[in-house]
Every structure is written in structure tokens, then in C-alpha cells.
PDB file of C-alpha atoms in Angstrom:
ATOM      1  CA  UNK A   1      14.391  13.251   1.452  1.00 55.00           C
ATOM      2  CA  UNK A   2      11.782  15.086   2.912  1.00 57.00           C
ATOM      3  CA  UNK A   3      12.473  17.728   6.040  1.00 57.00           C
ATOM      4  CA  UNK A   4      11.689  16.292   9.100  1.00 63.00           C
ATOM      5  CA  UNK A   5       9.138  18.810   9.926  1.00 83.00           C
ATOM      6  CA  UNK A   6       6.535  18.299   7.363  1.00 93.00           C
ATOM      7  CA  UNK A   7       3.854  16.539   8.296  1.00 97.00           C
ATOM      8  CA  UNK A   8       3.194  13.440   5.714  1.00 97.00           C
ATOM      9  CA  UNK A   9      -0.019  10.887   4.969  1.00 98.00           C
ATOM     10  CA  UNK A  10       0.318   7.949   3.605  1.00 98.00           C
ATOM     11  CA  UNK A  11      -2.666   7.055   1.414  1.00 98.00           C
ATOM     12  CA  UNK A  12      -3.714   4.276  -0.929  1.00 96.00           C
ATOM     13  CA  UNK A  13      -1.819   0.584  -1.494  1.00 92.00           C
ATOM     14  CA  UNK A  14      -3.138  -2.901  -0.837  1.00 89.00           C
ATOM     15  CA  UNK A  15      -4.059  -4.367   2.739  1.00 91.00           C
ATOM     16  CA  UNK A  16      -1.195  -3.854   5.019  1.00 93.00           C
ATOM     17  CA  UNK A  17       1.413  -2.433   2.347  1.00 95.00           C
ATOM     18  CA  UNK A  18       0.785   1.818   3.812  1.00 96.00           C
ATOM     19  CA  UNK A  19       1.229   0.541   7.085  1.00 96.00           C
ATOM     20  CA  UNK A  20       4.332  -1.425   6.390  1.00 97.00           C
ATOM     21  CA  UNK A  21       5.583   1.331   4.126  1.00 97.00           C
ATOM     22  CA  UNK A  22       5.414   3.502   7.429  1.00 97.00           C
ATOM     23  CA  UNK A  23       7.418   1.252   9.323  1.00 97.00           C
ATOM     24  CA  UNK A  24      10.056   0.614   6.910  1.00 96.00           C
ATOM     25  CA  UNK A  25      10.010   4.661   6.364  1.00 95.00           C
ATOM     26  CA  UNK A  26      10.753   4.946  10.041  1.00 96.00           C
ATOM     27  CA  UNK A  27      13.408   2.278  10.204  1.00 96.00           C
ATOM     28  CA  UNK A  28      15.574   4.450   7.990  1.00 94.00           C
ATOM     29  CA  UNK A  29      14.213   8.048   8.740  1.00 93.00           C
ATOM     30  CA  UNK A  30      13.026   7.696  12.875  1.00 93.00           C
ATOM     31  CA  UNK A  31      12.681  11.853  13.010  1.00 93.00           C
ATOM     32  CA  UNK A  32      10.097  11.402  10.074  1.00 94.00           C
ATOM     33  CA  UNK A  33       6.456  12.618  10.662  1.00 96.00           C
ATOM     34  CA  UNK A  34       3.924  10.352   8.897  1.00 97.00           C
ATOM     35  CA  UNK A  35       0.819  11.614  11.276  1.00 97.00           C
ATOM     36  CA  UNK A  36      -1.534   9.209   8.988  1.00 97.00           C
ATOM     37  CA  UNK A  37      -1.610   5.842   7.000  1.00 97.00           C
ATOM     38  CA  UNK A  38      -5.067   4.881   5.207  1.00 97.00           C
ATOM     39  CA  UNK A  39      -5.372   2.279   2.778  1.00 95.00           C
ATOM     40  CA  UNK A  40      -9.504   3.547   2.326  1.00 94.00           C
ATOM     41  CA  UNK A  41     -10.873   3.073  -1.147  1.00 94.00           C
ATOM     42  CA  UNK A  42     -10.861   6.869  -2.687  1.00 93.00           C
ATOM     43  CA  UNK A  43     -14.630   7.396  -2.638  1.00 92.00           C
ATOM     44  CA  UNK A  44     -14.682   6.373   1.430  1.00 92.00           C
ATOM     45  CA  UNK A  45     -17.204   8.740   3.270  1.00 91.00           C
ATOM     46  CA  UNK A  46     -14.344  10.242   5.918  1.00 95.00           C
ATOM     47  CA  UNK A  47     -11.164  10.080   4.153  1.00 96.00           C
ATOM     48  CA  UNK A  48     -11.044  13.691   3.691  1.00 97.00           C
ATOM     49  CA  UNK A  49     -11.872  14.141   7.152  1.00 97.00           C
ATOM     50  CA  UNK A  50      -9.260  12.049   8.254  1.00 97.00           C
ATOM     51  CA  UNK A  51      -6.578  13.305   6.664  1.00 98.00           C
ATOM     52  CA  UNK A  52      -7.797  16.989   7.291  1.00 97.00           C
ATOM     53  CA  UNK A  53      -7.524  16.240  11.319  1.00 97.00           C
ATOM     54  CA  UNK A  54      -3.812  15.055  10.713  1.00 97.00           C
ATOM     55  CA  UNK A  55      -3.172  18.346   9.112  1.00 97.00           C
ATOM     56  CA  UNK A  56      -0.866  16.847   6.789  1.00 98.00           C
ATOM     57  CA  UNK A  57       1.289  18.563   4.434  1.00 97.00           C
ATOM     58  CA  UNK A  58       2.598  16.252   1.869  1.00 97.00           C
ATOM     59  CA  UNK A  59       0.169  13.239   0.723  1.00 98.00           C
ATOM     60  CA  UNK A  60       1.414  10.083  -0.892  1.00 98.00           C
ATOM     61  CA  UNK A  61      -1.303   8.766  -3.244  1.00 97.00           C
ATOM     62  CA  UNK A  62      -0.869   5.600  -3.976  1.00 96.00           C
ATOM     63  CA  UNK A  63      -4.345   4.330  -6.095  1.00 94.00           C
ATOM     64  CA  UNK A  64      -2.690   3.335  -9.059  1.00 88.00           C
ATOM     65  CA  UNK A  65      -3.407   5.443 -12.285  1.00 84.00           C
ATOM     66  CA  UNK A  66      -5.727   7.739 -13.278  1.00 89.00           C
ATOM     67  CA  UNK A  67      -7.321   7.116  -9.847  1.00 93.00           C
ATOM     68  CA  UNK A  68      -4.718   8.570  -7.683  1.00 94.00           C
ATOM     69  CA  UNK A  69      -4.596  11.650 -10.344  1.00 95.00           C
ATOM     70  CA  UNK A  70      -8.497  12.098 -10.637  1.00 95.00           C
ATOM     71  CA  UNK A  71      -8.100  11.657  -6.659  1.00 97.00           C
ATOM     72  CA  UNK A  72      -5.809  14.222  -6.156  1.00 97.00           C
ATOM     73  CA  UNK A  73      -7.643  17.029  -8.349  1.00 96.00           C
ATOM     74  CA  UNK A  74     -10.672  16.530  -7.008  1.00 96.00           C
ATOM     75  CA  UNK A  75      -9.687  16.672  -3.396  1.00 96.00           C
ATOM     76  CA  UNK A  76      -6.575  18.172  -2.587  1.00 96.00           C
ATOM     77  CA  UNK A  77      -8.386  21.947  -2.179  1.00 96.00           C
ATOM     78  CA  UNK A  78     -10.682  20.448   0.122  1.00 96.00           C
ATOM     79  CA  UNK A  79      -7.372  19.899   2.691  1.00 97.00           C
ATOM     80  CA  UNK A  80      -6.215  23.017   3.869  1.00 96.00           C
ATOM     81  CA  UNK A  81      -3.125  22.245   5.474  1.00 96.00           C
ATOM     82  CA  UNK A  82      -2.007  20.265   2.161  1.00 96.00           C
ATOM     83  CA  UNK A  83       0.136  21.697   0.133  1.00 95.00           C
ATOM     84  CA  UNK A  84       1.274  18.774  -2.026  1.00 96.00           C
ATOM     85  CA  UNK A  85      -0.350  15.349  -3.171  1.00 97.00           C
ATOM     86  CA  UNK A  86       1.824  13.145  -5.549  1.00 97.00           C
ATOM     87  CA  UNK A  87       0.758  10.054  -6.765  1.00 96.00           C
ATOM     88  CA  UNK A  88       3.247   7.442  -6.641  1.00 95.00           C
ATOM     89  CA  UNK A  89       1.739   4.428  -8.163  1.00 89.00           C
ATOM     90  CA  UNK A  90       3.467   1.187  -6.674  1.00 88.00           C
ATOM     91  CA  UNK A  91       5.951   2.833  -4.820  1.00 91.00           C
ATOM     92  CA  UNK A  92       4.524   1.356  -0.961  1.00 94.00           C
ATOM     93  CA  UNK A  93       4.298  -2.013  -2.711  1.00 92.00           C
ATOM     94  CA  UNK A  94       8.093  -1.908  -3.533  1.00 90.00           C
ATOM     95  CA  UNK A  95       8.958  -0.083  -0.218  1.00 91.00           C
ATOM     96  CA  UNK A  96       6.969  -2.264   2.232  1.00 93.00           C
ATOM     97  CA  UNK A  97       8.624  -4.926   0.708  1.00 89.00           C
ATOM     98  CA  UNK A  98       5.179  -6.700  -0.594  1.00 90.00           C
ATOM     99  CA  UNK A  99       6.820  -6.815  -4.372  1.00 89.00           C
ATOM    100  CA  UNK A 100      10.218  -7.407  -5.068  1.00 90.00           C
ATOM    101  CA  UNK A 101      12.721  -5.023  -6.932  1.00 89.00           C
ATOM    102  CA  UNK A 102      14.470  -6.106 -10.137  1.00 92.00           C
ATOM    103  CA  UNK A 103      18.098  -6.621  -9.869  1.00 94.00           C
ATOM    104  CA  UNK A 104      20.184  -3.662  -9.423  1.00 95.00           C
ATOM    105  CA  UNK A 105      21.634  -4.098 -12.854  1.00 96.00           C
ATOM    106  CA  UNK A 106      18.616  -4.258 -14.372  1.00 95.00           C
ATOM    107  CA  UNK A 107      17.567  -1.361 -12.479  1.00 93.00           C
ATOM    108  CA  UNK A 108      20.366   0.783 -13.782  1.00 96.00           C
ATOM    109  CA  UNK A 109      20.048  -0.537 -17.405  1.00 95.00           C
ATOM    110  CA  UNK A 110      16.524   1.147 -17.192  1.00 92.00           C
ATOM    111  CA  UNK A 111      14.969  -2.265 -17.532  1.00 91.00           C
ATOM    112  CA  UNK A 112      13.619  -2.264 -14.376  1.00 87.00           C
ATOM    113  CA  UNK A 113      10.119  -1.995 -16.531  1.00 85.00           C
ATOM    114  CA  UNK A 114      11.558  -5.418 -18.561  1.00 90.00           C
ATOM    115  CA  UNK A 115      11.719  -7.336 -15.076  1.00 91.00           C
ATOM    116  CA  UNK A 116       8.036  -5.920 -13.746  1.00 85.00           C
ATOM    117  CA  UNK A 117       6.693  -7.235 -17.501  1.00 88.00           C
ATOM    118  CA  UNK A 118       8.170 -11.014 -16.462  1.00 92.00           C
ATOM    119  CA  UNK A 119       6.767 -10.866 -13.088  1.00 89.00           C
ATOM    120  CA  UNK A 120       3.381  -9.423 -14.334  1.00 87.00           C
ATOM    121  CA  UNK A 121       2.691 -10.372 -17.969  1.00 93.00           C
ATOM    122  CA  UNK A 122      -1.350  -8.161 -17.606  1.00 92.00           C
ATOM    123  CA  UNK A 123       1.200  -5.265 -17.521  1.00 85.00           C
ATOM    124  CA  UNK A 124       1.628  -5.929 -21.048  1.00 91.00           C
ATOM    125  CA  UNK A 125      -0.474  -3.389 -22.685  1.00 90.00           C
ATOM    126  CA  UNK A 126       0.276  -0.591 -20.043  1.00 84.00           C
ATOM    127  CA  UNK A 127       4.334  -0.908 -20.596  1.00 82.00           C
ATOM    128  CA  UNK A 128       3.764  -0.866 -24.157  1.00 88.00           C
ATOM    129  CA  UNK A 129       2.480   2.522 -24.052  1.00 87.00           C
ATOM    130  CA  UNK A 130       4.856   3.878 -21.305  1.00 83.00           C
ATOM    131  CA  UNK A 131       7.830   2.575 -23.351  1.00 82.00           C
ATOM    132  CA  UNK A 132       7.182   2.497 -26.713  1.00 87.00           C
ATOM    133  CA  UNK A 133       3.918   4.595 -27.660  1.00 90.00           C
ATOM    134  CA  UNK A 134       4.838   7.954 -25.001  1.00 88.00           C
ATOM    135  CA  UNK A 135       8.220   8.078 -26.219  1.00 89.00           C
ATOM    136  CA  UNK A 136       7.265   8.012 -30.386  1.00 90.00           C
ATOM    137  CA  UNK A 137       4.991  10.389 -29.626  1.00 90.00           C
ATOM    138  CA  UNK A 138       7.239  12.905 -27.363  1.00 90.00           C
ATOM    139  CA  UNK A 139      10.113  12.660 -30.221  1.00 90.00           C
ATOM    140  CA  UNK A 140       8.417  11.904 -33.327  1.00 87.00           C
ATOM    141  CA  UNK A 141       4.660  13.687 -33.430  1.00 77.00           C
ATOM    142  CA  UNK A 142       5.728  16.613 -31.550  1.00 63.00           C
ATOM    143  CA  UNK A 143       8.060  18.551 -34.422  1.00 61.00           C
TER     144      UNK A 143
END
């Protein structure tokens, strides 16, 4: 968990789903500072302005991959009270509640990425090379 003093932003995720993600964050966690939510496409004229005046110190990227990535490297010097940007993909859509968890057994079985696949067949190509491609490569073309 993060330490209640850092100051955190909340960026990226569909309509509603940053906001929610902020409410269900401070359901569980009420001495958590979130001092900004902003769903703003990543090219939006005052983003960086925005978050700058909340004088965040841990941002939550949430654009989806490469954009949050590209995001990050491009702006994260541009923020001086930032210290850390992660991008976290999906994670407000699965914390806001907007997209539902696979069973817990699946989820420890590590097939959590087998249940996203049935609910979202266009994923299809990008779990092949997460769990099949990355993984030949890392233990077979590395040696």
C-alpha cells in the first residue's frame, strides 16, 4: 500500500472508471491522498498543468499500452513534484468495478489471462504474445 502521505493522481481509464476507482480507493484506504482524477485523452492541452497544480507524487497511468509508456517518458520531467508514474493498464477498470475479475481460482491458477481471453476474444493476438511469444523468447532466444 502506499503511505498515506504521498500525494497520488489518478490518470487515464474510460468515462467514469478514475473517478470510481477513487471512491472505491477511499472506501478501503479513507487516510489516502488522491489530490487528482483525470480521465483527459494524453495529448489534452492542460493535463500537465493540472496535474502539476496537484503537486502529485505518484501518478497512475492508466492509457492502455504503449500509450501510457510513451506518456509517461515524454512527460513525467515536465512534473516536478513527481517522482513516480506507473502505468497500470486496466487496473481502474477492474478496481472501479466497470469489468469483472475472473474467479479466484482462476486467478491463482495464473489463468486469470484465460478468463479475460473468454470475456474479450480481440484480446486474442495481444495474450498470445504476453503468454506464449515473451516467455519463448525470455527462456529460449536469450542463452
Amino acid at each position: 500500500s502506499v503511505p498515506y502521505g504521498l500525494r497520488i493522481f489518478l490518470l487515464g481509464g474510460r468515462q467514469g472508471v478514475a473517478q470510481k476507482t477513487k471512491e472505491n480507493l477511499l472506501k478501503k484506504y479513507p487516510k489516502i491522498k488522491i489530490v487528482g482524477v483525470s480521465e483527459a485523452a494524453p495529448n489534452s492541452e492542460d493535463l500537465i498543468e493540472t496535474i502539476d497544480k496537484s503537486r502529485a507524487q505518484i501518478i497512475f497511468v492508466a492509457y492502455g499500452c504503449p500509450k501510457q509508456e510513451l506518456w509517461i517518458a515524454e512527460n513525467l520531467v515536465k512534473i516536478p513534484t513527481a517522482r513516480i508514474a506507473m502505468g497500470i493498464g486496466g487496473t481502474f477498470d477492474f478496481y472501479s468495478g466497470a469489468t469483472p475479475r475472473a474467479p479466484k481460482w482462476m486467478q491463482q491458477g495464473g489463468l486469470e489471462w484465460l478468463f479475460r481471453l473468454y470475456r474479450q476474444p480481440s484480446r486474442i493476438g495481444r495474450i498470445w504474445k504476453a503468454v506464449v511469444i515473451f516467455p519463448w523468447k525470455v527462456l529460449y532466444k536469450s542463452h
